[in-house]
CSV table of C-alpha atoms in Angstrom, one decimal:
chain,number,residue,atom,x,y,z
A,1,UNK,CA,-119.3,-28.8,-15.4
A,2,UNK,CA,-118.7,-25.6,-17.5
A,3,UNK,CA,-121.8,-23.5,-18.9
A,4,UNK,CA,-122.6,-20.3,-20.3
A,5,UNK,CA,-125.8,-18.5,-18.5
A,6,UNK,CA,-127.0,-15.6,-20.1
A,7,UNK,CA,-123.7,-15.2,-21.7
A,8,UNK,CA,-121.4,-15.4,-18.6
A,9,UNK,CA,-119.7,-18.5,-17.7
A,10,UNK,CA,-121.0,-20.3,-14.7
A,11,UNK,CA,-119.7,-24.3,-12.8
A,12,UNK,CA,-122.4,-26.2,-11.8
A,13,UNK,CA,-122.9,-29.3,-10.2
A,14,UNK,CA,-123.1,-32.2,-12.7
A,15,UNK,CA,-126.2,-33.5,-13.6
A,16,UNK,CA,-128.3,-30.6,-12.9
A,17,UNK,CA,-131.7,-30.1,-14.1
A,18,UNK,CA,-132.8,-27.0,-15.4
A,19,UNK,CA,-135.4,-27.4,-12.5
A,20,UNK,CA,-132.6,-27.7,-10.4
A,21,UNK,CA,-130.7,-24.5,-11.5
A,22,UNK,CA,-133.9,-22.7,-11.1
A,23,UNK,CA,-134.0,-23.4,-7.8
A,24,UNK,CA,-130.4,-22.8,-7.0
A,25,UNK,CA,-130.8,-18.8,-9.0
A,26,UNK,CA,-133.6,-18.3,-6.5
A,27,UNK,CA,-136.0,-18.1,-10.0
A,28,UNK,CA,-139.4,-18.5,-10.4
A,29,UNK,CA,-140.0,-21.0,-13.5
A,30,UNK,CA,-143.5,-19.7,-13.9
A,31,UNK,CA,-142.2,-16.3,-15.0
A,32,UNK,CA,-139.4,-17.4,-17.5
A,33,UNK,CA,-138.5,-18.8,-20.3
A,34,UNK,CA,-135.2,-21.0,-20.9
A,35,UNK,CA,-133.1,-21.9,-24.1
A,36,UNK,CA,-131.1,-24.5,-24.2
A,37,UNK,CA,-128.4,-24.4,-27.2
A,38,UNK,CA,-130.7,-22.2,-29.4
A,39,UNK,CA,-133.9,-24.7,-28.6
A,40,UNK,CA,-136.5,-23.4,-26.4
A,41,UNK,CA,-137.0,-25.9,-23.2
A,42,UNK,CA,-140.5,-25.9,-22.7
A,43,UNK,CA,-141.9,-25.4,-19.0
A,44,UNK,CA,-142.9,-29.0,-18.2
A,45,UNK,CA,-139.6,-30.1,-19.4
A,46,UNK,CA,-138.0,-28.1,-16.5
A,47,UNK,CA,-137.4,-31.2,-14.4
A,48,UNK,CA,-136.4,-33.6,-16.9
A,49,UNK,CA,-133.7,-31.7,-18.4
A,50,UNK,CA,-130.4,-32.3,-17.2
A,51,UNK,CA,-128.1,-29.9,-18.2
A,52,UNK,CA,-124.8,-31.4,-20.1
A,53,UNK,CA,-121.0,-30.0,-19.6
A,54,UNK,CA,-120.2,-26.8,-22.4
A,55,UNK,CA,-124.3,-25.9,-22.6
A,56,UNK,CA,-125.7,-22.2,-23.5
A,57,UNK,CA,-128.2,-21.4,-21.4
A,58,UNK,CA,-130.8,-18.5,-21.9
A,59,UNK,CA,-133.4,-17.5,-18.9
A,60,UNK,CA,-135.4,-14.5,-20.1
A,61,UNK,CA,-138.2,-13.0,-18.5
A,62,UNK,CA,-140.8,-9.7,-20.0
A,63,UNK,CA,-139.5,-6.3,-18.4
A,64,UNK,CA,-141.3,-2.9,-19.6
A,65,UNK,CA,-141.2,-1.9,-23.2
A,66,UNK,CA,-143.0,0.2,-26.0
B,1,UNK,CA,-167.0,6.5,-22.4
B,2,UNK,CA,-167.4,5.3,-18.9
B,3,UNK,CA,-170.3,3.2,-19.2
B,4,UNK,CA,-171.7,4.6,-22.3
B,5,UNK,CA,-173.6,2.0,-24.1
B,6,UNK,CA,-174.1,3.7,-27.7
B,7,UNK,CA,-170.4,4.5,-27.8
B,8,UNK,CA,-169.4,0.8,-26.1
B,9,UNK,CA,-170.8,-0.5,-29.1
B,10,UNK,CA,-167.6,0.8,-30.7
B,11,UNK,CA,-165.1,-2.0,-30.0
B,12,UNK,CA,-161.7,-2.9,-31.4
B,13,UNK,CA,-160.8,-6.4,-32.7
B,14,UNK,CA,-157.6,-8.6,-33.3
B,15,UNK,CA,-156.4,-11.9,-33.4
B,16,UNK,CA,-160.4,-13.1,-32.3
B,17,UNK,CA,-160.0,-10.8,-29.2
B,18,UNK,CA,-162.5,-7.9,-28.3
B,19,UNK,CA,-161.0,-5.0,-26.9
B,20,UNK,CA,-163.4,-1.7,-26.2
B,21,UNK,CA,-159.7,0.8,-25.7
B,22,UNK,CA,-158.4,1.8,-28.6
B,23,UNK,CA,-154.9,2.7,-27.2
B,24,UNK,CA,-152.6,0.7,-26.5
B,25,UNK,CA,-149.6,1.4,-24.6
B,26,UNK,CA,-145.6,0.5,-23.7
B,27,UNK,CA,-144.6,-0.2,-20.4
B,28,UNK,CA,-141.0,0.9,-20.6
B,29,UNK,CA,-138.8,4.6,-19.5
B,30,UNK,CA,-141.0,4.7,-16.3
B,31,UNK,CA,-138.9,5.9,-13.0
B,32,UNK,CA,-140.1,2.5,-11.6
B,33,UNK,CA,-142.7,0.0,-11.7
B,34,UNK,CA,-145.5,2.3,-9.4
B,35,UNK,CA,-145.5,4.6,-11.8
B,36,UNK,CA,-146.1,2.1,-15.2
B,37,UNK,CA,-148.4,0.7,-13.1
B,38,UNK,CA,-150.2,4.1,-12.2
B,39,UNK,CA,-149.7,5.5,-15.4
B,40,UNK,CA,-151.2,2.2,-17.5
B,41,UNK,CA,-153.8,2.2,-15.1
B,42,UNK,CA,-155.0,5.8,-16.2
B,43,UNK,CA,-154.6,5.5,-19.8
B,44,UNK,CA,-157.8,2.6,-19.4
B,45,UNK,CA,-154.9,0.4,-21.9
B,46,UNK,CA,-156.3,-3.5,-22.3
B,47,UNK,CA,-153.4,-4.3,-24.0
B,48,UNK,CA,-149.5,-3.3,-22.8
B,49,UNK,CA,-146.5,-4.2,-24.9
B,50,UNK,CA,-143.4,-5.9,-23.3
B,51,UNK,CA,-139.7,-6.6,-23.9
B,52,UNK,CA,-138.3,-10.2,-23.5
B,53,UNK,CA,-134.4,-9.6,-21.7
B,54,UNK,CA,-132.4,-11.8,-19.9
B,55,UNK,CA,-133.4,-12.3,-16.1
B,56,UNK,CA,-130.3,-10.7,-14.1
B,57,UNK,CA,-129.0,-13.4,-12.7
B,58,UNK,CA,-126.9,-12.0,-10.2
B,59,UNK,CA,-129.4,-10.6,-8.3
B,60,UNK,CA,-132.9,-12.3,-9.2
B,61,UNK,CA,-135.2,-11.2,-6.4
B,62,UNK,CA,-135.4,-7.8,-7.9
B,63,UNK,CA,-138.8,-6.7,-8.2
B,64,UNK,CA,-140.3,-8.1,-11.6
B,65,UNK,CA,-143.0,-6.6,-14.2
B,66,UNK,CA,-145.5,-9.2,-13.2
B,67,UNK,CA,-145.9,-8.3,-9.9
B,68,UNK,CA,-146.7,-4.6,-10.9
B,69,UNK,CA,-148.8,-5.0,-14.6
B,70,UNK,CA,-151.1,-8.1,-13.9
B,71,UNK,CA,-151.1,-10.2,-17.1
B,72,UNK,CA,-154.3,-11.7,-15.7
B,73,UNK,CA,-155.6,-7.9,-16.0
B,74,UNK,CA,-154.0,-6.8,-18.7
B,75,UNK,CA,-153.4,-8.5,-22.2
B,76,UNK,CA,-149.3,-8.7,-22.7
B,77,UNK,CA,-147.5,-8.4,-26.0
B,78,UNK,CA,-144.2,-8.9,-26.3
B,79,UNK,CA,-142.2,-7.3,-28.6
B,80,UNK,CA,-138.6,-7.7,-30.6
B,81,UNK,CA,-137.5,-3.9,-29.8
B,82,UNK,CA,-133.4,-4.3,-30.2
B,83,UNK,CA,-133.6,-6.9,-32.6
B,84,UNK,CA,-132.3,-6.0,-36.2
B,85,UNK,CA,-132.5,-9.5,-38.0
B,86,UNK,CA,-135.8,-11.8,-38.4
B,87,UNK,CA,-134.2,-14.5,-37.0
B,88,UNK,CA,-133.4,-12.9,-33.5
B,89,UNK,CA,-136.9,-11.3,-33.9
B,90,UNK,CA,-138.6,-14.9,-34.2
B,91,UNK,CA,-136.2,-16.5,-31.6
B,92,UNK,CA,-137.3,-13.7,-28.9
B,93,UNK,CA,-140.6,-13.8,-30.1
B,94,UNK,CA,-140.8,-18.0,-29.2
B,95,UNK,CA,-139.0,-17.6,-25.8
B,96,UNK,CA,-141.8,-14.6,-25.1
B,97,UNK,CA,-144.4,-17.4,-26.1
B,98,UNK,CA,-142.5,-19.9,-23.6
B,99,UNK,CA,-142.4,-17.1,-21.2
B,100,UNK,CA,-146.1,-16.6,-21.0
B,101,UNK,CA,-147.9,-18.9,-23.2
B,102,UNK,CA,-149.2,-16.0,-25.6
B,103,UNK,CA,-149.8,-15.9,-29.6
B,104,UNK,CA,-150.3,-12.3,-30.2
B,105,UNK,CA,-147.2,-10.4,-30.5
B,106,UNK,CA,-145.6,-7.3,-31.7
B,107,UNK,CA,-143.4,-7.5,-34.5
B,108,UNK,CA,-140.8,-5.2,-34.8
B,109,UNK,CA,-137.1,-5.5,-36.8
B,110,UNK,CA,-135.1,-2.6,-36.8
B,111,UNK,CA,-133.1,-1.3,-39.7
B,112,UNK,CA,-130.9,1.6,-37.9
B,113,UNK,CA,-130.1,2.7,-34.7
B,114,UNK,CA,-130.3,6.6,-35.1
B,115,UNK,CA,-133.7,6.3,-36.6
B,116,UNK,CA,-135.2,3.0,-35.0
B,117,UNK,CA,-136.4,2.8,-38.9
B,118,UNK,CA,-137.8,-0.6,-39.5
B,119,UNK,CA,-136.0,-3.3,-42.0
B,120,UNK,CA,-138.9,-4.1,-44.0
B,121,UNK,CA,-137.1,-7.3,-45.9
B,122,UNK,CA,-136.4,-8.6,-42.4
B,123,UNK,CA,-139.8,-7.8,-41.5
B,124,UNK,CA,-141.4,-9.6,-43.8
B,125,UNK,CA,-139.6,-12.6,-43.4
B,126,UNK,CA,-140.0,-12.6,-39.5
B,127,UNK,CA,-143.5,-12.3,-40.1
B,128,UNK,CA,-143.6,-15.3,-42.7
B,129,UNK,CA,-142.2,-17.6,-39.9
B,130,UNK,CA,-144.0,-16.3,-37.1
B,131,UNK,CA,-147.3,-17.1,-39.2
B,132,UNK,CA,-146.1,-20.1,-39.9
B,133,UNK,CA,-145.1,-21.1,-36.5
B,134,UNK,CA,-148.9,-20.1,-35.5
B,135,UNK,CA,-148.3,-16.6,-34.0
B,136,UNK,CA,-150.8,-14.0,-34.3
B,137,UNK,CA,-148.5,-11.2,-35.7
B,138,UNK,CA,-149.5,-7.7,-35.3
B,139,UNK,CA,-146.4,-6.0,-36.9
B,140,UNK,CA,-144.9,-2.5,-36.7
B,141,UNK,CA,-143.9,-1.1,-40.4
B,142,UNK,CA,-142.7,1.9,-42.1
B,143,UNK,CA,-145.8,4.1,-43.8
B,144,UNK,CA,-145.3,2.2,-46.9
B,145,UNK,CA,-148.6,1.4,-48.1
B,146,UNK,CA,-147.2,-1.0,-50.6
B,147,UNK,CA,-145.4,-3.2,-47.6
B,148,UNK,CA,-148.5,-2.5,-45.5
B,149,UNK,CA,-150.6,-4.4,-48.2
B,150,UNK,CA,-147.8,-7.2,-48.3
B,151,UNK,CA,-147.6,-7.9,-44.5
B,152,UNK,CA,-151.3,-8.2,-44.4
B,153,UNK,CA,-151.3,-10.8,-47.4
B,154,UNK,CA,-148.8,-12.7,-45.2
B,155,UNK,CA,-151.6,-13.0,-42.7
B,156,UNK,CA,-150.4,-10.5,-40.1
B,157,UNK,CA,-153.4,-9.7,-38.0
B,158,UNK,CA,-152.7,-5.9,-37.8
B,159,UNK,CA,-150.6,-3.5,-39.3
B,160,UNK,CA,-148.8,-0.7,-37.3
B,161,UNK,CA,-146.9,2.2,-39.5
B,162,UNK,CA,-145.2,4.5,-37.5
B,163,UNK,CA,-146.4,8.2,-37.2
B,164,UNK,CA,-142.5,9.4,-36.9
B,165,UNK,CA,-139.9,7.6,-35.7
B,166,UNK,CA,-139.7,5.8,-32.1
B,167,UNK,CA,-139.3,8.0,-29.3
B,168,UNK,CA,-139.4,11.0,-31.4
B,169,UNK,CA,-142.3,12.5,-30.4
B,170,UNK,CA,-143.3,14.1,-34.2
B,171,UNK,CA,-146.5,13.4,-34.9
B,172,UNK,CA,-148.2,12.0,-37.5
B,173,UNK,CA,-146.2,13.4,-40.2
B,174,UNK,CA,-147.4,11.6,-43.5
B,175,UNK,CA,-151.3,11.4,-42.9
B,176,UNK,CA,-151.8,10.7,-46.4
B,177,UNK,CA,-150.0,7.6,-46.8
B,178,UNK,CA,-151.7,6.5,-42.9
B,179,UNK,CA,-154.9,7.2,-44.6
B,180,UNK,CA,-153.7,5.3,-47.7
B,181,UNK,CA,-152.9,2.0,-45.4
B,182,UNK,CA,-156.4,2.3,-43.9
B,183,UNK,CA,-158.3,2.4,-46.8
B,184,UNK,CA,-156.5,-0.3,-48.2
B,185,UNK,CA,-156.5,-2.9,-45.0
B,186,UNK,CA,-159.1,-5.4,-43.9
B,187,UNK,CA,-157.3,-5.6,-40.7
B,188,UNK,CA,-156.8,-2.8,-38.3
B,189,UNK,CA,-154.3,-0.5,-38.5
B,190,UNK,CA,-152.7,1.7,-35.4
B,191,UNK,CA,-150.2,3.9,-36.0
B,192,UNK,CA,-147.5,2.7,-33.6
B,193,UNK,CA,-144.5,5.3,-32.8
B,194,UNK,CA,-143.9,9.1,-33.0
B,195,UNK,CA,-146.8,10.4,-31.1
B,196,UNK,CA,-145.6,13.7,-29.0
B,197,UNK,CA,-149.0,14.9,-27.3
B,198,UNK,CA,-152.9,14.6,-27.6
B,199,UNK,CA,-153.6,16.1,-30.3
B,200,UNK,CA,-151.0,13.3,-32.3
B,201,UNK,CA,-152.9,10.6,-30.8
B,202,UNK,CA,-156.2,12.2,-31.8
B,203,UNK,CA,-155.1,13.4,-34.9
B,204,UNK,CA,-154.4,9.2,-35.9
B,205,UNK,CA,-157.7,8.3,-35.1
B,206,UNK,CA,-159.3,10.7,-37.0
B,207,UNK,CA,-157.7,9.8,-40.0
B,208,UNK,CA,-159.4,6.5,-39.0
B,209,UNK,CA,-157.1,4.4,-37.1
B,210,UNK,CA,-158.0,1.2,-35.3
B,211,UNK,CA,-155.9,2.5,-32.7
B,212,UNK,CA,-152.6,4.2,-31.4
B,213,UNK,CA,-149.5,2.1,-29.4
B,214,UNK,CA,-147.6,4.7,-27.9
B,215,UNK,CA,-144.6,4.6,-25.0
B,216,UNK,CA,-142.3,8.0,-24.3
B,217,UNK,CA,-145.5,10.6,-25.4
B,218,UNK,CA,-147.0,9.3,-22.1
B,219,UNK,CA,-143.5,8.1,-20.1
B,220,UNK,CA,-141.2,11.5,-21.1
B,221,UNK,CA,-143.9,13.5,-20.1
B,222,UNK,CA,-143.3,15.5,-17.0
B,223,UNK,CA,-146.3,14.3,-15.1
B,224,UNK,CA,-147.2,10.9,-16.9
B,225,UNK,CA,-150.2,10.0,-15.3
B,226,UNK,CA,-151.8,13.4,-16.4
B,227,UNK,CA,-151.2,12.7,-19.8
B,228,UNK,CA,-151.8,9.2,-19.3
B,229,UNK,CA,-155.4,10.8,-18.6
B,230,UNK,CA,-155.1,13.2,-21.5
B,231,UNK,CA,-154.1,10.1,-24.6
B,232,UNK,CA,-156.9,8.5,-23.2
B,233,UNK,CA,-159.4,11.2,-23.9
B,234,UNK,CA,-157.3,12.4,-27.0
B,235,UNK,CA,-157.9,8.7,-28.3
B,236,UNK,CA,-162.0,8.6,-27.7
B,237,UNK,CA,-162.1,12.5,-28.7
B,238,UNK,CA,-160.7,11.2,-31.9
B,239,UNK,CA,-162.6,7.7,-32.6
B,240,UNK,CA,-165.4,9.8,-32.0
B,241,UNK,CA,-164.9,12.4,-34.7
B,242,UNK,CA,-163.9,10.1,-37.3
B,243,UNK,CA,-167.0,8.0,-36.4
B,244,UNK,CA,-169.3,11.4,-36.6
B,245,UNK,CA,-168.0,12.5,-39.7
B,246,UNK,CA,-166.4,15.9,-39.8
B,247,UNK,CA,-167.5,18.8,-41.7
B,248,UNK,CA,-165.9,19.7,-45.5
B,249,UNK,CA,-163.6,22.1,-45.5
B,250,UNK,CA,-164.1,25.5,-47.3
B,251,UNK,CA,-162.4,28.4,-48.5
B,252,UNK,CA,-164.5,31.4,-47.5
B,253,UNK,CA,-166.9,31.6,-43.8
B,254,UNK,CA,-170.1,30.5,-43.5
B,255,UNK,CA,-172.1,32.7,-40.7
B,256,UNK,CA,-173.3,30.5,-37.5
B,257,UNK,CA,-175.6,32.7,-36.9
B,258,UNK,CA,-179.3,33.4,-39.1
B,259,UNK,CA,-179.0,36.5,-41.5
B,260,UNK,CA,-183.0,36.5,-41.6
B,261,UNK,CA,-183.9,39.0,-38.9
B,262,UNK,CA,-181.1,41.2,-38.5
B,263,UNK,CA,-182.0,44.7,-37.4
């Protein structure tokens, strides 16, 4: 399947979890936050979330700022 | 005011949270995490803003914020800096809470990118639906004191005007209409934005700020840490003069010295 990750376009393995695509990035979940589609996916939803074919995925994280 | 009991009295509150520094201080335009870290460390900051971006995801294992500014050590809050409508404000505001499980933020919506001037109609409908959405809003304005008084109706826990604008370095340059804001608020009220050098920083708090949120006056500088040092001091020197009250000003001199005795 076909989704957009942080605004560039990215094939993943169906049926991935967010979890999942975590783990595959190499990213720490504790440190980020993800949107799915505009909705926020809430940490202990991670695992539980299976991500679906034409998604738009958001992983932020804090980096220094005034 | 290392261990200084009269003067730790003195402490500054938002949101329910006791804070004894009154400055408060960016952590961006560092040469590299060391230094924010170094620099932060000096200023004696308890609270350190933040930007949300996106994580780079071609190469995640770069070295991340966290690692270098504790959040267990120091209290984070995330701002909207780049955002220019309320809703991209709140919707980077509720991944920052995701992202660290905080209420307090910083509030900022920007009207123009040559001045960084905020949009105060976009600010004041961010800050409606942050309140609403149960986020303690401490919100960075123009020195309006007429929008000042509106943001704090909305329930925004603290009100920041700007000094001059971002990154400019100017100084306080309307100190009447800061002074209007603080006679006018319940809640505190930093100036946020424009300070250059000490005596800016010193000259807010004597006009009788809550506190001072600065980022380039401290990062831009050619030896940070020093000056780190020096808003630090600038900040107490300040706080402390508008607590003791300073002398009225006068036309003509007034001799230090006795006249009875003179030879």
């Amino acid at each position: 399947m076909q989704i957009v990750l942080n605004g560039e376009p990215r094939a993943l393995a169906a049926g991935l979890s967010v979890a999942g695509l975590l783990k595959e990035l190499g990213i720490d979940g504790r440190k980020v936050a993800v949107e799915r589609n505009l909705e926020i996916v809430p940490k202990s939803a991670f695992e539980t979330t299976a991500l679906d074919d034409g998604d738009r995925l958001e992983i932020v994280h804090f980096i220094g700022g005034g | 005011m290392d261990g200084n009991a009269k003067v730790g009295e003195d402490f500054f509150q938002v949101a329910g949270l006791r804070f004894q520094s009154r400055l408060l201080v960016g952590t961006g335009k560092y040469k590299d995490f060391t230094e924010t870290a170094q620099a932060i460390e000096a200023t004696g900051a308890e609270i350190v803003t933040v930007a949300v971006r996106r994580v780079n995801i071609s190469d995640p294992k770069q070295p991340m914020l966290m690692d270098f500014v504790d959040p267990k050590k120091y209290t984070y809050l995330p701002n909207t800096a780049g955002c220019y409508t309320a809703q991209d404000a709140v919707r980077t505001l509720r991944l920052a809470r995701e992202a660290g499980g905080w209420n307090l933020v910083k509030l900022e919506v920007l009207g123009d990118q040559k001045t960084l001037y905020p949009d105060v109609t976009e600010t004041l409908e961010a800050a409606k639906a942050l309140i609403k959405d149960g986020f303690d809003v401490m919100v960075y304005t123009s020195d309006d004191p007429i929008i000042a008084k509106k943001l704090e109706d909305l329930g925004c826990c603290a009100i920041m005007p700007l000094a001059a604008p971002i990154g400019s370095g100017l100084g306080v340059q309307n100190p009447v209409n800061i002074r209007l804001i603080i006679e006018a608020a319940k809640v505190p009220v930093l100036v946020d934005a424009g300070v250059g050098t000490a005596s800016d920083a010193a000259i807010a708090m004597e006009l009788g700020c809550d506190g001072v949120l600065m980022n380039t006056a401290i990062a831009a500088a050619k030896d940070p840490i020093k000056m780190a040092k020096a808003m630090k001091l600038a900040v107490e020197a300040g706080r402390l003069a508008y607590l003791a009250g300073r002398m009225p000003r006068k036309l003509y001199a007034d001799p230090s010295s006795p006249l009875g005795g003179l030879i």
